[in-house]
CSV table of C-alpha atoms in Angstrom, one decimal:
chain,number,residue,atom,x,y,z
A,1,MET,CA,-63.9,-172.5,-28.0
A,2,LYS,CA,-66.0,-169.6,-27.4
A,3,ALA,CA,-68.1,-169.1,-24.5
A,4,LEU,CA,-71.3,-168.5,-26.3
A,5,ASN,CA,-71.0,-171.1,-29.2
A,6,ASN,CA,-74.5,-172.4,-30.3
A,7,LYS,CA,-76.3,-169.9,-28.4
A,8,VAL,CA,-79.0,-167.7,-29.8
A,9,ALA,CA,-79.6,-164.2,-28.7
A,10,ILE,CA,-82.1,-161.4,-29.2
A,11,VAL,CA,-81.0,-157.9,-28.6
A,12,THR,CA,-83.7,-155.1,-29.0
A,13,SER,CA,-82.6,-151.5,-30.4
A,14,ALA,CA,-79.3,-152.8,-31.4
A,15,THR,CA,-78.4,-150.5,-34.3
A,16,ARG,CA,-76.4,-148.1,-32.2
A,17,GLY,CA,-75.1,-147.3,-28.8
A,18,ILE,CA,-75.4,-149.8,-25.9
A,19,GLY,CA,-77.4,-152.0,-28.0
A,20,LEU,CA,-75.1,-152.4,-30.6
A,21,ALA,CA,-72.2,-152.8,-28.2
A,22,CYS,CA,-74.0,-155.8,-26.7
A,23,ALA,CA,-74.9,-157.2,-30.1
A,24,LEU,CA,-71.3,-157.2,-31.0
A,25,LYS,CA,-69.9,-158.5,-27.7
A,26,LEU,CA,-72.3,-161.5,-27.9
A,27,ALA,CA,-71.4,-162.3,-31.4
A,28,ARG,CA,-67.7,-162.2,-30.7
A,29,GLU,CA,-68.3,-164.6,-27.9
A,30,GLY,CA,-69.8,-167.2,-30.5
A,31,ALA,CA,-73.6,-166.4,-30.1
A,32,LYS,CA,-76.0,-166.1,-33.2
A,33,VAL,CA,-77.5,-162.3,-32.5
A,34,TYR,CA,-80.8,-161.3,-33.8
A,35,MET,CA,-80.9,-157.4,-33.9
A,36,GLY,CA,-84.3,-156.4,-33.1
A,37,VAL,CA,-85.0,-153.0,-35.0
A,38,ARG,CA,-87.4,-150.9,-37.2
A,39,ARG,CA,-84.6,-150.4,-40.1
A,40,LEU,CA,-84.0,-153.5,-41.5
A,41,GLU,CA,-82.1,-152.7,-44.5
A,42,ALA,CA,-79.6,-150.5,-42.5
A,43,THR,CA,-79.0,-153.1,-39.9
A,44,GLN,CA,-78.3,-155.6,-42.8
A,45,GLU,CA,-75.5,-153.3,-43.8
A,46,ILE,CA,-74.1,-153.6,-40.2
A,47,CYS,CA,-74.5,-157.1,-39.9
A,48,ASP,CA,-72.7,-157.4,-43.4
A,49,ASN,CA,-69.9,-155.3,-42.3
A,50,TYR,CA,-69.1,-157.5,-39.4
A,51,ALA,CA,-69.7,-160.9,-41.4
A,52,ASP,CA,-66.1,-160.8,-42.8
A,53,THR,CA,-64.8,-160.8,-39.1
A,54,GLY,CA,-66.8,-164.2,-38.5
A,55,LEU,CA,-69.7,-162.6,-36.5
A,56,ILE,CA,-73.2,-163.8,-37.1
A,57,MET,CA,-75.7,-161.2,-36.7
A,58,LYS,CA,-79.1,-161.0,-38.4
A,59,PRO,CA,-81.8,-158.1,-38.3
A,60,VAL,CA,-85.4,-158.9,-37.2
A,61,PHE,CA,-88.4,-156.4,-37.1
A,62,PHE,CA,-89.1,-155.0,-33.9
A,63,ASP,CA,-91.1,-151.6,-33.3
A,64,ALA,CA,-91.5,-150.8,-29.6
A,65,PHE,CA,-94.6,-148.8,-30.6
A,66,ASN,CA,-96.3,-151.8,-32.5
A,67,VAL,CA,-97.1,-154.5,-29.7
A,68,ASP,CA,-97.7,-157.1,-32.6
A,69,SER,CA,-94.2,-156.9,-33.6
A,70,TYR,CA,-92.9,-158.2,-30.2
A,71,LYS,CA,-94.7,-161.6,-30.9
A,72,ALA,CA,-93.7,-161.6,-34.4
A,73,MET,CA,-90.1,-160.9,-33.6
A,74,VAL,CA,-89.7,-163.9,-31.0
A,75,GLU,CA,-91.8,-166.3,-33.2
A,76,GLU,CA,-89.4,-165.4,-36.4
A,77,VAL,CA,-86.4,-166.4,-34.3
A,78,ILE,CA,-87.8,-169.5,-32.9
A,79,SER,CA,-88.7,-170.5,-36.6
A,80,GLN,CA,-85.3,-170.0,-37.7
A,81,GLU,CA,-83.3,-171.4,-34.8
A,82,GLY,CA,-85.8,-173.2,-32.5
A,83,LYS,CA,-84.7,-171.7,-29.1
A,84,ILE,CA,-83.6,-168.5,-27.6
A,85,ASP,CA,-80.9,-168.7,-25.1
A,86,ILE,CA,-80.4,-165.0,-24.3
A,87,LEU,CA,-82.4,-162.0,-24.4
A,88,VAL,CA,-81.1,-158.2,-23.9
A,89,ASN,CA,-84.2,-156.0,-23.3
A,90,ASN,CA,-81.9,-152.9,-24.5
A,91,TYR,CA,-84.9,-150.8,-25.8
A,92,GLY,CA,-85.8,-147.7,-23.7
A,93,THR,CA,-86.8,-144.1,-24.3
A,94,GLY,CA,-87.2,-140.9,-22.7
A,95,ASN,CA,-89.1,-137.5,-23.3
A,96,PRO,CA,-87.1,-134.8,-21.8
A,97,GLU,CA,-89.4,-132.2,-23.2
A,98,LYS,CA,-92.4,-133.3,-21.2
A,99,ASP,CA,-91.1,-135.3,-18.6
A,100,HIS,CA,-89.8,-132.6,-15.6
A,101,ASP,CA,-90.7,-132.6,-12.1
A,102,LEU,CA,-94.1,-134.2,-10.6
A,103,ILE,CA,-96.0,-131.0,-11.0
A,104,ASN,CA,-94.9,-130.0,-14.6
A,105,THR,CA,-94.8,-133.5,-16.2
A,106,ASP,CA,-97.3,-134.2,-18.7
A,107,GLU,CA,-99.4,-136.8,-17.5
A,108,GLU,CA,-99.9,-138.8,-20.9
A,109,SER,CA,-96.2,-138.8,-21.4
A,110,PHE,CA,-95.6,-140.2,-17.7
A,111,PHE,CA,-97.7,-143.2,-18.3
A,112,ARG,CA,-96.5,-143.4,-21.9
A,113,LEU,CA,-93.0,-144.0,-20.5
A,114,LEU,CA,-94.1,-146.6,-18.2
A,115,GLU,CA,-95.9,-148.4,-21.0
A,116,LEU,CA,-92.8,-148.5,-23.1
A,117,ASN,CA,-89.8,-148.8,-20.9
A,118,VAL,CA,-91.6,-151.5,-18.4
A,119,GLY,CA,-94.1,-152.8,-21.2
A,120,SER,CA,-91.4,-153.7,-23.5
A,121,VAL,CA,-89.5,-155.9,-20.9
A,122,PHE,CA,-92.7,-157.4,-19.6
A,123,ARG,CA,-94.1,-158.3,-23.0
A,124,ILE,CA,-90.8,-159.6,-24.5
A,125,SER,CA,-89.8,-161.5,-21.4
A,126,LYS,CA,-93.1,-163.2,-21.2
A,127,LEU,CA,-93.1,-164.4,-24.6
A,128,VAL,CA,-89.3,-165.7,-24.8
A,129,ILE,CA,-89.4,-167.6,-21.0
A,130,PRO,CA,-91.5,-170.3,-22.1
A,131,TYR,CA,-89.0,-171.2,-24.8
A,132,MET,CA,-86.3,-170.9,-22.2
A,133,ILE,CA,-88.1,-173.3,-20.1
A,134,GLU,CA,-88.7,-175.9,-22.8
A,135,ASN,CA,-86.8,-178.8,-22.6
A,136,ASN,CA,-85.1,-177.5,-19.4
A,137,ARG,CA,-82.9,-175.3,-21.6
A,138,GLY,CA,-82.6,-172.4,-19.2
A,139,GLY,CA,-81.2,-168.9,-20.3
A,140,SER,CA,-80.4,-165.6,-19.5
A,141,ILE,CA,-82.1,-162.3,-19.7
A,142,VAL,CA,-80.3,-158.9,-19.5
A,143,ASN,CA,-82.5,-155.6,-18.9
A,144,ILE,CA,-80.7,-152.5,-19.6
A,145,SER,CA,-81.9,-149.8,-17.0
A,146,SER,CA,-80.3,-147.0,-15.6
A,147,ILE,CA,-78.8,-145.6,-12.4
A,148,SER,CA,-82.1,-143.2,-12.7
A,149,GLY,CA,-84.1,-146.1,-11.5
A,150,THR,CA,-82.1,-146.0,-8.0
A,151,VAL,CA,-81.3,-142.2,-7.6
A,152,PRO,CA,-83.9,-139.5,-7.6
A,153,ASP,CA,-83.5,-136.5,-9.9
A,154,ILE,CA,-84.9,-132.8,-10.1
A,155,SER,CA,-86.2,-133.8,-13.4
A,156,ARG,CA,-87.4,-136.6,-15.6
A,157,ILE,CA,-89.5,-138.4,-12.9
A,158,GLY,CA,-91.3,-140.5,-15.5
A,159,TYR,CA,-88.0,-142.0,-17.0
A,160,GLY,CA,-86.8,-142.6,-13.3
A,161,VAL,CA,-89.9,-144.2,-12.3
A,162,SER,CA,-90.1,-146.6,-15.3
A,163,LYS,CA,-86.3,-147.7,-14.9
A,164,SER,CA,-87.1,-148.2,-11.2
A,165,ALA,CA,-89.8,-150.7,-12.5
A,166,VAL,CA,-87.4,-152.2,-14.8
A,167,ASN,CA,-85.1,-153.0,-11.7
A,168,ASN,CA,-88.0,-154.5,-9.9
A,169,ILE,CA,-89.5,-156.8,-12.8
A,170,THR,CA,-85.9,-158.0,-13.1
A,171,GLN,CA,-85.8,-159.2,-9.4
A,172,GLN,CA,-89.3,-160.9,-9.9
A,173,ILE,CA,-88.4,-162.7,-13.1
A,174,ALA,CA,-85.1,-163.9,-11.3
A,175,MET,CA,-86.9,-164.9,-8.5
A,176,GLN,CA,-89.7,-166.8,-10.1
A,177,TYR,CA,-87.8,-168.6,-12.8
A,178,ALA,CA,-84.6,-169.3,-11.1
A,179,LYS,CA,-86.0,-172.9,-10.7
A,180,TYR,CA,-85.7,-173.3,-14.4
A,181,ASN,CA,-82.3,-172.2,-14.6
A,182,ILE,CA,-83.1,-168.8,-16.1
A,183,ARG,CA,-81.3,-165.8,-15.0
A,184,CYS,CA,-82.3,-162.3,-15.2
A,185,ASN,CA,-79.8,-159.2,-14.5
A,186,ALA,CA,-80.3,-155.6,-15.0
A,187,VAL,CA,-77.4,-153.4,-16.1
A,188,LEU,CA,-77.8,-149.6,-14.5
A,189,PRO,CA,-75.5,-147.4,-16.8
A,190,GLY,CA,-74.9,-143.6,-15.8
A,191,MET,CA,-74.5,-141.1,-18.3
A,192,THR,CA,-73.2,-142.9,-21.5
A,193,ALA,CA,-71.6,-141.2,-24.5
A,194,THR,CA,-74.3,-142.6,-27.1
A,195,ASP,CA,-75.7,-140.7,-29.9
A,196,SER,CA,-79.0,-140.3,-28.2
A,197,VAL,CA,-77.5,-138.8,-25.2
A,198,LYS,CA,-75.5,-136.5,-27.2
């Protein structure tokens, strides 16, 4: 028996890189994985490619720039499965063209990074946790942060600050909902050879 049999997971931005690796790992451990993505047809092809190996993965619409899609994504998974056991908040973005040192960083870009990188974790977790609490089910939330959230840099101040906030909200969630058997952890990768980094 696999460790995650009968578990339902959501992984945001799961078509490539760290997100896809997370989705595949969860599916290989027996979870049914919903991949929160914008490109449904392309993601369905990925799911179909792995279906022959017994992995159960399904696309569900998620667009970080469209706040309404957060709730729609969670509600669609609940309508299909009746529960969510695992949430991987993998979505994150940067803007190296405008995100530099304090003086030279575009102010609008700075706050937009906070809105997207912290806001997505806040909003999706806020939607999912009530379902994890329901019927004393518990669950696990994993936030994909970055080493940039702990180590200052000569550039990319907005990205670093946003990931530092992700680290803190992870601790807040873990503290506040441990009594409901909900775990919340952050993973802090360094430079990773994903398509976006390349």
